[in-house]
């Protein structure tokens, strides 16, 4: 159970995000199912209700505050885990056409059941980003790709930029220590360009979002296979 409605709404509101009661109810279902499922399958280390509210739901929702996501656009969440950041985004913005990707099937199983409970329409993909983005049906097909806490910016760019159409964006949610300059080489090779780096604080913790614009097609040889990616960043 989340903190009660007034407290939760106040927390969202302090970050500039409105939380109507019907959406609070959905976040509550999400929190309950996350904690229940987490007892048998490892999904998150965060189980305290206030922390789920602030560190998962509001943290994810901040993407909408700092990045303008176009109406009815398609978005793939790479390494989504228990659905962060994109399931909170979809609760707040049902028009987003959502694809959830993770390499662990037990997390995809959780997400299918969760989206069923929340009556959320989404596509689910079990696989590694570096394999899935080679497939024609997913390559350069999305308006946005996003990721939170999956890998460093260079690796993440190789996993996420190939999914994005030219003209779309890859959005990376990071802690304060990640420096986008570490990914500049990879971003350029993969057809991206850094459009924005946004620093903000979330309940006294520092956060950073990078927005990488896709300006040209990703060369067909990228992404490399996982062994090559692991061995050496671009
Ligand atoms: N994004 C979520 C969040 O912020 O809570 C989960 C972060 S968790 C640290 C990283 C997730 O990425 C895991 O669920 C893992 O299975 C997934 N993952 C790691 N490498 C991946 C890859 N190459 N392709 C797809 N998923 C991957």
mmCIF file with all atom_site columns, C-alpha atoms in Angstrom, residues 20-191:
data_model
loop_
_atom_site.group_PDB
_atom_site.id
_atom_site.type_symbol
_atom_site.label_atom_id
_atom_site.label_alt_id
_atom_site.label_comp_id
_atom_site.label_asym_id
_atom_site.label_entity_id
_atom_site.label_seq_id
_atom_site.pdbx_PDB_ins_code
_atom_site.Cartn_x
_atom_site.Cartn_y
_atom_site.Cartn_z
_atom_site.occupancy
_atom_site.B_iso_or_equiv
_atom_site.pdbx_formal_charge
_atom_site.auth_seq_id
_atom_site.auth_comp_id
_atom_site.auth_asym_id
_atom_site.auth_atom_id
_atom_site.pdbx_PDB_model_num
ATOM 1   C CA . UNK A 1 20  ? -5.511 12.483  -9.950  1.00 0.00 ? 20  UNK A CA 1
ATOM 2   C CA . UNK A 1 21  ? -7.206 9.925   -7.634  1.00 0.00 ? 21  UNK A CA 1
ATOM 3   C CA . UNK A 1 22  ? -7.893 7.397   -10.405 1.00 0.00 ? 22  UNK A CA 1
ATOM 4   C CA . UNK A 1 23  ? -4.166 7.302   -11.262 1.00 0.00 ? 23  UNK A CA 1
ATOM 5   C CA . UNK A 1 24  ? -3.219 7.066   -7.589  1.00 0.00 ? 24  UNK A CA 1
ATOM 6   C CA . UNK A 1 25  ? -5.376 3.918   -7.474  1.00 0.00 ? 25  UNK A CA 1
ATOM 7   C CA . UNK A 1 26  ? -3.376 2.461   -10.360 1.00 0.00 ? 26  UNK A CA 1
ATOM 8   C CA . UNK A 1 27  ? -0.055 3.253   -8.683  1.00 0.00 ? 27  UNK A CA 1
ATOM 9   C CA . UNK A 1 28  ? -1.388 1.565   -5.557  1.00 0.00 ? 28  UNK A CA 1
ATOM 10  C CA . UNK A 1 29  ? -2.186 -1.621  -7.475  1.00 0.00 ? 29  UNK A CA 1
ATOM 11  C CA . UNK A 1 30  ? 1.327  -1.435  -8.973  1.00 0.00 ? 30  UNK A CA 1
ATOM 12  C CA . UNK A 1 31  ? 2.976  -1.010  -5.538  1.00 0.00 ? 31  UNK A CA 1
ATOM 13  C CA . UNK A 1 32  ? 1.034  -3.884  -3.975  1.00 0.00 ? 32  UNK A CA 1
ATOM 14  C CA . UNK A 1 33  ? 1.736  -6.286  -6.829  1.00 0.00 ? 33  UNK A CA 1
ATOM 15  C CA . UNK A 1 34  ? 5.426  -5.285  -6.951  1.00 0.00 ? 34  UNK A CA 1
ATOM 16  C CA . UNK A 1 35  ? 5.896  -6.050  -3.241  1.00 0.00 ? 35  UNK A CA 1
ATOM 17  C CA . UNK A 1 36  ? 3.885  -9.285  -3.410  1.00 0.00 ? 36  UNK A CA 1
ATOM 18  C CA . UNK A 1 37  ? 5.693  -10.624 -6.509  1.00 0.00 ? 37  UNK A CA 1
ATOM 19  C CA . UNK A 1 38  ? 9.063  -9.505  -5.152  1.00 0.00 ? 38  UNK A CA 1
ATOM 20  C CA . UNK A 1 39  ? 8.726  -12.111 -2.390  1.00 0.00 ? 39  UNK A CA 1
ATOM 21  C CA . UNK A 1 40  ? 9.149  -14.916 -4.924  1.00 0.00 ? 40  UNK A CA 1
ATOM 22  C CA . UNK A 1 41  ? 11.039 -13.193 -7.783  1.00 0.00 ? 41  UNK A CA 1
ATOM 23  C CA . UNK A 1 42  ? 13.770 -10.609 -7.283  1.00 0.00 ? 42  UNK A CA 1
ATOM 24  C CA . UNK A 1 43  ? 12.512 -7.391  -8.876  1.00 0.00 ? 43  UNK A CA 1
ATOM 25  C CA . UNK A 1 44  ? 13.675 -4.569  -6.613  1.00 0.00 ? 44  UNK A CA 1
ATOM 26  C CA . UNK A 1 45  ? 15.542 -3.837  -3.393  1.00 0.00 ? 45  UNK A CA 1
ATOM 27  C CA . UNK A 1 46  ? 13.077 -1.025  -2.676  1.00 0.00 ? 46  UNK A CA 1
ATOM 28  C CA . UNK A 1 47  ? 9.976  -2.219  -0.800  1.00 0.00 ? 47  UNK A CA 1
ATOM 29  C CA . UNK A 1 48  ? 9.181  0.566   1.665   1.00 0.00 ? 48  UNK A CA 1
ATOM 30  C CA . UNK A 1 49  ? 5.940  2.317   0.504   1.00 0.00 ? 49  UNK A CA 1
ATOM 31  C CA . UNK A 1 50  ? 7.377  5.856   0.646   1.00 0.00 ? 50  UNK A CA 1
ATOM 32  C CA . UNK A 1 51  ? 10.501 4.733   -1.205  1.00 0.00 ? 51  UNK A CA 1
ATOM 33  C CA . UNK A 1 52  ? 8.470  2.978   -3.892  1.00 0.00 ? 52  UNK A CA 1
ATOM 34  C CA . UNK A 1 53  ? 6.510  6.201   -4.315  1.00 0.00 ? 53  UNK A CA 1
ATOM 35  C CA . UNK A 1 54  ? 9.557  8.490   -4.489  1.00 0.00 ? 54  UNK A CA 1
ATOM 36  C CA . UNK A 1 55  ? 12.398 6.370   -5.860  1.00 0.00 ? 55  UNK A CA 1
ATOM 37  C CA . UNK A 1 56  ? 10.450 4.337   -8.404  1.00 0.00 ? 56  UNK A CA 1
ATOM 38  C CA . UNK A 1 57  ? 7.211  6.093   -9.342  1.00 0.00 ? 57  UNK A CA 1
ATOM 39  C CA . UNK A 1 58  ? 8.074  9.785   -9.031  1.00 0.00 ? 58  UNK A CA 1
ATOM 40  C CA . UNK A 1 59  ? 11.649 9.269   -10.215 1.00 0.00 ? 59  UNK A CA 1
ATOM 41  C CA . UNK A 1 60  ? 10.293 7.611   -13.380 1.00 0.00 ? 60  UNK A CA 1
ATOM 42  C CA . UNK A 1 61  ? 7.558  10.216  -13.821 1.00 0.00 ? 61  UNK A CA 1
ATOM 43  C CA . UNK A 1 62  ? 10.158 13.024  -13.799 1.00 0.00 ? 62  UNK A CA 1
ATOM 44  C CA . UNK A 1 63  ? 11.040 12.052  -17.357 1.00 0.00 ? 63  UNK A CA 1
ATOM 45  C CA . UNK A 1 64  ? 7.731  13.624  -18.424 1.00 0.00 ? 64  UNK A CA 1
ATOM 46  C CA . UNK A 1 65  ? 8.547  16.805  -16.564 1.00 0.00 ? 65  UNK A CA 1
ATOM 47  C CA . UNK A 1 66  ? 11.884 17.321  -18.293 1.00 0.00 ? 66  UNK A CA 1
ATOM 48  C CA . UNK A 1 67  ? 11.349 15.790  -21.729 1.00 0.00 ? 67  UNK A CA 1
ATOM 49  C CA . UNK A 1 68  ? 8.508  16.609  -24.068 1.00 0.00 ? 68  UNK A CA 1
ATOM 50  C CA . UNK A 1 69  ? 7.119  13.270  -25.314 1.00 0.00 ? 69  UNK A CA 1
ATOM 51  C CA . UNK A 1 70  ? 4.944  13.760  -28.409 1.00 0.00 ? 70  UNK A CA 1
ATOM 52  C CA . UNK A 1 71  ? 1.348  12.523  -28.431 1.00 0.00 ? 71  UNK A CA 1
ATOM 53  C CA . UNK A 1 72  ? 0.750  8.918   -29.522 1.00 0.00 ? 72  UNK A CA 1
ATOM 54  C CA . UNK A 1 73  ? 4.454  8.277   -29.919 1.00 0.00 ? 73  UNK A CA 1
ATOM 55  C CA . UNK A 1 74  ? 6.089  4.863   -29.649 1.00 0.00 ? 74  UNK A CA 1
ATOM 56  C CA . UNK A 1 75  ? 8.570  4.185   -26.857 1.00 0.00 ? 75  UNK A CA 1
ATOM 57  C CA . UNK A 1 76  ? 10.703 1.167   -26.024 1.00 0.00 ? 76  UNK A CA 1
ATOM 58  C CA . UNK A 1 77  ? 12.036 0.777   -22.466 1.00 0.00 ? 77  UNK A CA 1
ATOM 59  C CA . UNK A 1 78  ? 15.318 -1.133  -22.675 1.00 0.00 ? 78  UNK A CA 1
ATOM 60  C CA . UNK A 1 79  ? 16.159 -3.228  -19.582 1.00 0.00 ? 79  UNK A CA 1
ATOM 61  C CA . UNK A 1 80  ? 12.881 -2.192  -17.986 1.00 0.00 ? 80  UNK A CA 1
ATOM 62  C CA . UNK A 1 81  ? 13.169 -4.604  -15.022 1.00 0.00 ? 81  UNK A CA 1
ATOM 63  C CA . UNK A 1 82  ? 10.008 -4.125  -12.952 1.00 0.00 ? 82  UNK A CA 1
ATOM 64  C CA . UNK A 1 83  ? 8.738  -1.495  -15.423 1.00 0.00 ? 83  UNK A CA 1
ATOM 65  C CA . UNK A 1 84  ? 10.872 1.579   -14.719 1.00 0.00 ? 84  UNK A CA 1
ATOM 66  C CA . UNK A 1 85  ? 10.682 4.198   -16.005 1.00 0.00 ? 85  UNK A CA 1
ATOM 67  C CA . UNK A 1 86  ? 8.054  3.389   -18.619 1.00 0.00 ? 86  UNK A CA 1
ATOM 68  C CA . UNK A 1 87  ? 5.099  1.830   -16.755 1.00 0.00 ? 87  UNK A CA 1
ATOM 69  C CA . UNK A 1 88  ? 4.649  4.948   -14.563 1.00 0.00 ? 88  UNK A CA 1
ATOM 70  C CA . UNK A 1 89  ? 4.897  7.007   -17.775 1.00 0.00 ? 89  UNK A CA 1
ATOM 71  C CA . UNK A 1 90  ? 2.181  4.916   -19.394 1.00 0.00 ? 90  UNK A CA 1
ATOM 72  C CA . UNK A 1 91  ? -0.067 5.320   -16.324 1.00 0.00 ? 91  UNK A CA 1
ATOM 73  C CA . UNK A 1 92  ? 0.310  9.105   -16.590 1.00 0.00 ? 92  UNK A CA 1
ATOM 74  C CA . UNK A 1 93  ? 0.284  9.200   -20.399 1.00 0.00 ? 93  UNK A CA 1
ATOM 75  C CA . UNK A 1 94  ? -1.912 6.369   -21.768 1.00 0.00 ? 94  UNK A CA 1
ATOM 76  C CA . UNK A 1 95  ? -1.440 7.656   -25.338 1.00 0.00 ? 95  UNK A CA 1
ATOM 77  C CA . UNK A 1 96  ? 2.188  6.407   -25.381 1.00 0.00 ? 96  UNK A CA 1
ATOM 78  C CA . UNK A 1 97  ? 2.565  3.188   -27.418 1.00 0.00 ? 97  UNK A CA 1
ATOM 79  C CA . UNK A 1 98  ? 4.689  1.132   -25.087 1.00 0.00 ? 98  UNK A CA 1
ATOM 80  C CA . UNK A 1 99  ? 7.146  -1.717  -25.662 1.00 0.00 ? 99  UNK A CA 1
ATOM 81  C CA . UNK A 1 100 ? 8.826  -3.347  -22.660 1.00 0.00 ? 100 UNK A CA 1
ATOM 82  C CA . UNK A 1 101 ? 12.110 -5.175  -23.210 1.00 0.00 ? 101 UNK A CA 1
ATOM 83  C CA . UNK A 1 102 ? 14.148 -7.190  -20.735 1.00 0.00 ? 102 UNK A CA 1
ATOM 84  C CA . UNK A 1 103 ? 16.643 -10.027 -20.989 1.00 0.00 ? 103 UNK A CA 1
ATOM 85  C CA . UNK A 1 104 ? 15.126 -11.802 -17.956 1.00 0.00 ? 104 UNK A CA 1
ATOM 86  C CA . UNK A 1 105 ? 11.912 -13.658 -18.695 1.00 0.00 ? 105 UNK A CA 1
ATOM 87  C CA . UNK A 1 106 ? 10.787 -13.712 -15.056 1.00 0.00 ? 106 UNK A CA 1
ATOM 88  C CA . UNK A 1 107 ? 10.608 -9.903  -15.200 1.00 0.00 ? 107 UNK A CA 1
ATOM 89  C CA . UNK A 1 108 ? 8.656  -9.998  -18.464 1.00 0.00 ? 108 UNK A CA 1
ATOM 90  C CA . UNK A 1 109 ? 6.208  -12.462 -16.828 1.00 0.00 ? 109 UNK A CA 1
ATOM 91  C CA . UNK A 1 110 ? 5.727  -10.028 -13.950 1.00 0.00 ? 110 UNK A CA 1
ATOM 92  C CA . UNK A 1 111 ? 5.144  -7.143  -16.392 1.00 0.00 ? 111 UNK A CA 1
ATOM 93  C CA . UNK A 1 112 ? 2.531  -9.082  -18.363 1.00 0.00 ? 112 UNK A CA 1
ATOM 94  C CA . UNK A 1 113 ? 0.548  -9.783  -15.205 1.00 0.00 ? 113 UNK A CA 1
ATOM 95  C CA . UNK A 1 114 ? 1.017  -6.223  -13.954 1.00 0.00 ? 114 UNK A CA 1
ATOM 96  C CA . UNK A 1 115 ? -0.188 -4.648  -17.220 1.00 0.00 ? 115 UNK A CA 1
ATOM 97  C CA . UNK A 1 116 ? -3.163 -6.989  -17.180 1.00 0.00 ? 116 UNK A CA 1
ATOM 98  C CA . UNK A 1 117 ? -4.115 -5.766  -13.693 1.00 0.00 ? 117 UNK A CA 1
ATOM 99  C CA . UNK A 1 118 ? -3.604 -2.129  -14.698 1.00 0.00 ? 118 UNK A CA 1
ATOM 100 C CA . UNK A 1 119 ? -5.456 -2.619  -18.010 1.00 0.00 ? 119 UNK A CA 1
ATOM 101 C CA . UNK A 1 120 ? -2.410 -1.300  -19.822 1.00 0.00 ? 120 UNK A CA 1
ATOM 102 C CA . UNK A 1 121 ? -1.848 -2.137  -23.439 1.00 0.00 ? 121 UNK A CA 1
ATOM 103 C CA . UNK A 1 122 ? 1.827  -2.897  -24.157 1.00 0.00 ? 122 UNK A CA 1
ATOM 104 C CA . UNK A 1 123 ? 4.104  -5.117  -26.195 1.00 0.00 ? 123 UNK A CA 1
ATOM 105 C CA . UNK A 1 124 ? 6.465  -7.395  -24.258 1.00 0.00 ? 124 UNK A CA 1
ATOM 106 C CA . UNK A 1 125 ? 9.806  -8.606  -25.547 1.00 0.00 ? 125 UNK A CA 1
ATOM 107 C CA . UNK A 1 126 ? 12.035 -11.090 -23.812 1.00 0.00 ? 126 UNK A CA 1
ATOM 108 C CA . UNK A 1 127 ? 15.565 -10.817 -25.206 1.00 0.00 ? 127 UNK A CA 1
ATOM 109 C CA . UNK A 1 128 ? 18.809 -8.887  -25.230 1.00 0.00 ? 128 UNK A CA 1
ATOM 110 C CA . UNK A 1 129 ? 18.652 -5.417  -26.715 1.00 0.00 ? 129 UNK A CA 1
ATOM 111 C CA . UNK A 1 130 ? 21.691 -6.096  -28.901 1.00 0.00 ? 130 UNK A CA 1
ATOM 112 C CA . UNK A 1 131 ? 19.870 -9.046  -30.545 1.00 0.00 ? 131 UNK A CA 1
ATOM 113 C CA . UNK A 1 132 ? 16.395 -7.547  -30.738 1.00 0.00 ? 132 UNK A CA 1
ATOM 114 C CA . UNK A 1 133 ? 17.513 -4.284  -32.402 1.00 0.00 ? 133 UNK A CA 1
ATOM 115 C CA . UNK A 1 134 ? 19.014 -6.321  -35.254 1.00 0.00 ? 134 UNK A CA 1
ATOM 116 C CA . UNK A 1 135 ? 15.526 -7.542  -36.138 1.00 0.00 ? 135 UNK A CA 1
ATOM 117 C CA . UNK A 1 136 ? 13.918 -5.550  -38.956 1.00 0.00 ? 136 UNK A CA 1
ATOM 118 C CA . UNK A 1 137 ? 10.605 -5.196  -37.144 1.00 0.00 ? 137 UNK A CA 1
ATOM 119 C CA . UNK A 1 138 ? 12.277 -3.348  -34.259 1.00 0.00 ? 138 UNK A CA 1
ATOM 120 C CA . UNK A 1 139 ? 15.238 -1.596  -35.879 1.00 0.00 ? 139 UNK A CA 1
ATOM 121 C CA . UNK A 1 140 ? 14.790 2.182   -36.147 1.00 0.00 ? 140 UNK A CA 1
ATOM 122 C CA . UNK A 1 141 ? 11.060 1.771   -35.541 1.00 0.00 ? 141 UNK A CA 1
ATOM 123 C CA . UNK A 1 142 ? 10.526 3.799   -32.345 1.00 0.00 ? 142 UNK A CA 1
ATOM 124 C CA . UNK A 1 143 ? 10.064 7.526   -31.721 1.00 0.00 ? 143 UNK A CA 1
ATOM 125 C CA . UNK A 1 144 ? 11.851 7.084   -28.386 1.00 0.00 ? 144 UNK A CA 1
ATOM 126 C CA . UNK A 1 145 ? 13.942 4.555   -26.542 1.00 0.00 ? 145 UNK A CA 1
ATOM 127 C CA . UNK A 1 146 ? 14.628 5.018   -22.847 1.00 0.00 ? 146 UNK A CA 1
ATOM 128 C CA . UNK A 1 147 ? 16.557 3.332   -20.068 1.00 0.00 ? 147 UNK A CA 1
ATOM 129 C CA . UNK A 1 148 ? 17.122 3.820   -16.366 1.00 0.00 ? 148 UNK A CA 1
ATOM 130 C CA . UNK A 1 149 ? 20.038 2.230   -14.492 1.00 0.00 ? 149 UNK A CA 1
ATOM 131 C CA . UNK A 1 150 ? 21.046 -0.409  -17.026 1.00 0.00 ? 150 UNK A CA 1
ATOM 132 C CA . UNK A 1 151 ? 24.644 0.362   -18.075 1.00 0.00 ? 151 UNK A CA 1
ATOM 133 C CA . UNK A 1 152 ? 27.127 3.186   -18.657 1.00 0.00 ? 152 UNK A CA 1
ATOM 134 C CA . UNK A 1 153 ? 26.220 5.777   -21.279 1.00 0.00 ? 153 UNK A CA 1
ATOM 135 C CA . UNK A 1 154 ? 28.487 4.347   -23.970 1.00 0.00 ? 154 UNK A CA 1
ATOM 136 C CA . UNK A 1 155 ? 27.128 0.781   -23.656 1.00 0.00 ? 155 UNK A CA 1
ATOM 137 C CA . UNK A 1 156 ? 23.613 2.054   -23.249 1.00 0.00 ? 156 UNK A CA 1
ATOM 138 C CA . UNK A 1 157 ? 23.875 4.109   -26.423 1.00 0.00 ? 157 UNK A CA 1
ATOM 139 C CA . UNK A 1 158 ? 24.823 0.982   -28.348 1.00 0.00 ? 158 UNK A CA 1
ATOM 140 C CA . UNK A 1 159 ? 21.844 -0.876  -26.848 1.00 0.00 ? 159 UNK A CA 1
ATOM 141 C CA . UNK A 1 160 ? 19.281 1.906   -27.259 1.00 0.00 ? 160 UNK A CA 1
ATOM 142 C CA . UNK A 1 161 ? 20.079 4.160   -30.256 1.00 0.00 ? 161 UNK A CA 1
ATOM 143 C CA . UNK A 1 162 ? 19.567 1.425   -32.920 1.00 0.00 ? 162 UNK A CA 1
ATOM 144 C CA . UNK A 1 163 ? 15.869 1.172   -31.934 1.00 0.00 ? 163 UNK A CA 1
ATOM 145 C CA . UNK A 1 164 ? 15.195 4.859   -32.673 1.00 0.00 ? 164 UNK A CA 1
ATOM 146 C CA . UNK A 1 165 ? 13.974 6.323   -35.981 1.00 0.00 ? 165 UNK A CA 1
ATOM 147 C CA . UNK A 1 166 ? 15.951 9.198   -37.451 1.00 0.00 ? 166 UNK A CA 1
ATOM 148 C CA . UNK A 1 167 ? 14.342 12.277  -35.879 1.00 0.00 ? 167 UNK A CA 1
ATOM 149 C CA . UNK A 1 168 ? 13.518 10.413  -32.652 1.00 0.00 ? 168 UNK A CA 1
ATOM 150 C CA . UNK A 1 169 ? 15.389 10.409  -29.338 1.00 0.00 ? 169 UNK A CA 1
ATOM 151 C CA . UNK A 1 170 ? 17.051 8.125   -26.836 1.00 0.00 ? 170 UNK A CA 1
ATOM 152 C CA . UNK A 1 171 ? 16.471 9.235   -23.240 1.00 0.00 ? 171 UNK A CA 1
ATOM 153 C CA . UNK A 1 172 ? 18.828 8.039   -20.535 1.00 0.00 ? 172 UNK A CA 1
ATOM 154 C CA . UNK A 1 173 ? 18.007 8.487   -16.821 1.00 0.00 ? 173 UNK A CA 1
ATOM 155 C CA . UNK A 1 174 ? 21.170 8.635   -14.742 1.00 0.00 ? 174 UNK A CA 1
ATOM 156 C CA . UNK A 1 175 ? 22.676 9.445   -11.388 1.00 0.00 ? 175 UNK A CA 1
ATOM 157 C CA . UNK A 1 176 ? 24.772 12.576  -10.908 1.00 0.00 ? 176 UNK A CA 1
ATOM 158 C CA . UNK A 1 177 ? 28.151 10.973  -11.597 1.00 0.00 ? 177 UNK A CA 1
ATOM 159 C CA . UNK A 1 178 ? 27.571 9.936   -15.199 1.00 0.00 ? 178 UNK A CA 1
ATOM 160 C CA . UNK A 1 179 ? 29.176 12.301  -17.662 1.00 0.00 ? 179 UNK A CA 1
ATOM 161 C CA . UNK A 1 180 ? 27.767 12.344  -21.193 1.00 0.00 ? 180 UNK A CA 1
ATOM 162 C CA . UNK A 1 181 ? 31.228 13.084  -22.598 1.00 0.00 ? 181 UNK A CA 1
ATOM 163 C CA . UNK A 1 182 ? 32.115 9.432   -21.827 1.00 0.00 ? 182 UNK A CA 1
ATOM 164 C CA . UNK A 1 183 ? 29.565 8.417   -24.446 1.00 0.00 ? 183 UNK A CA 1
ATOM 165 C CA . UNK A 1 184 ? 30.247 11.048  -27.096 1.00 0.00 ? 184 UNK A CA 1
ATOM 166 C CA . UNK A 1 185 ? 32.239 8.746   -29.363 1.00 0.00 ? 185 UNK A CA 1
ATOM 167 C CA . UNK A 1 186 ? 29.642 5.948   -29.203 1.00 0.00 ? 186 UNK A CA 1
ATOM 168 C CA . UNK A 1 187 ? 26.746 8.363   -29.690 1.00 0.00 ? 187 UNK A CA 1
ATOM 169 C CA . UNK A 1 188 ? 28.330 9.832   -32.826 1.00 0.00 ? 188 UNK A CA 1
ATOM 170 C CA . UNK A 1 189 ? 29.182 6.413   -34.343 1.00 0.00 ? 189 UNK A CA 1
ATOM 171 C CA . UNK A 1 190 ? 25.607 5.202   -33.731 1.00 0.00 ? 190 UNK A CA 1
ATOM 172 C CA . UNK A 1 191 ? 23.980 8.195   -35.455 1.00 0.00 ? 191 UNK A CA 1
#
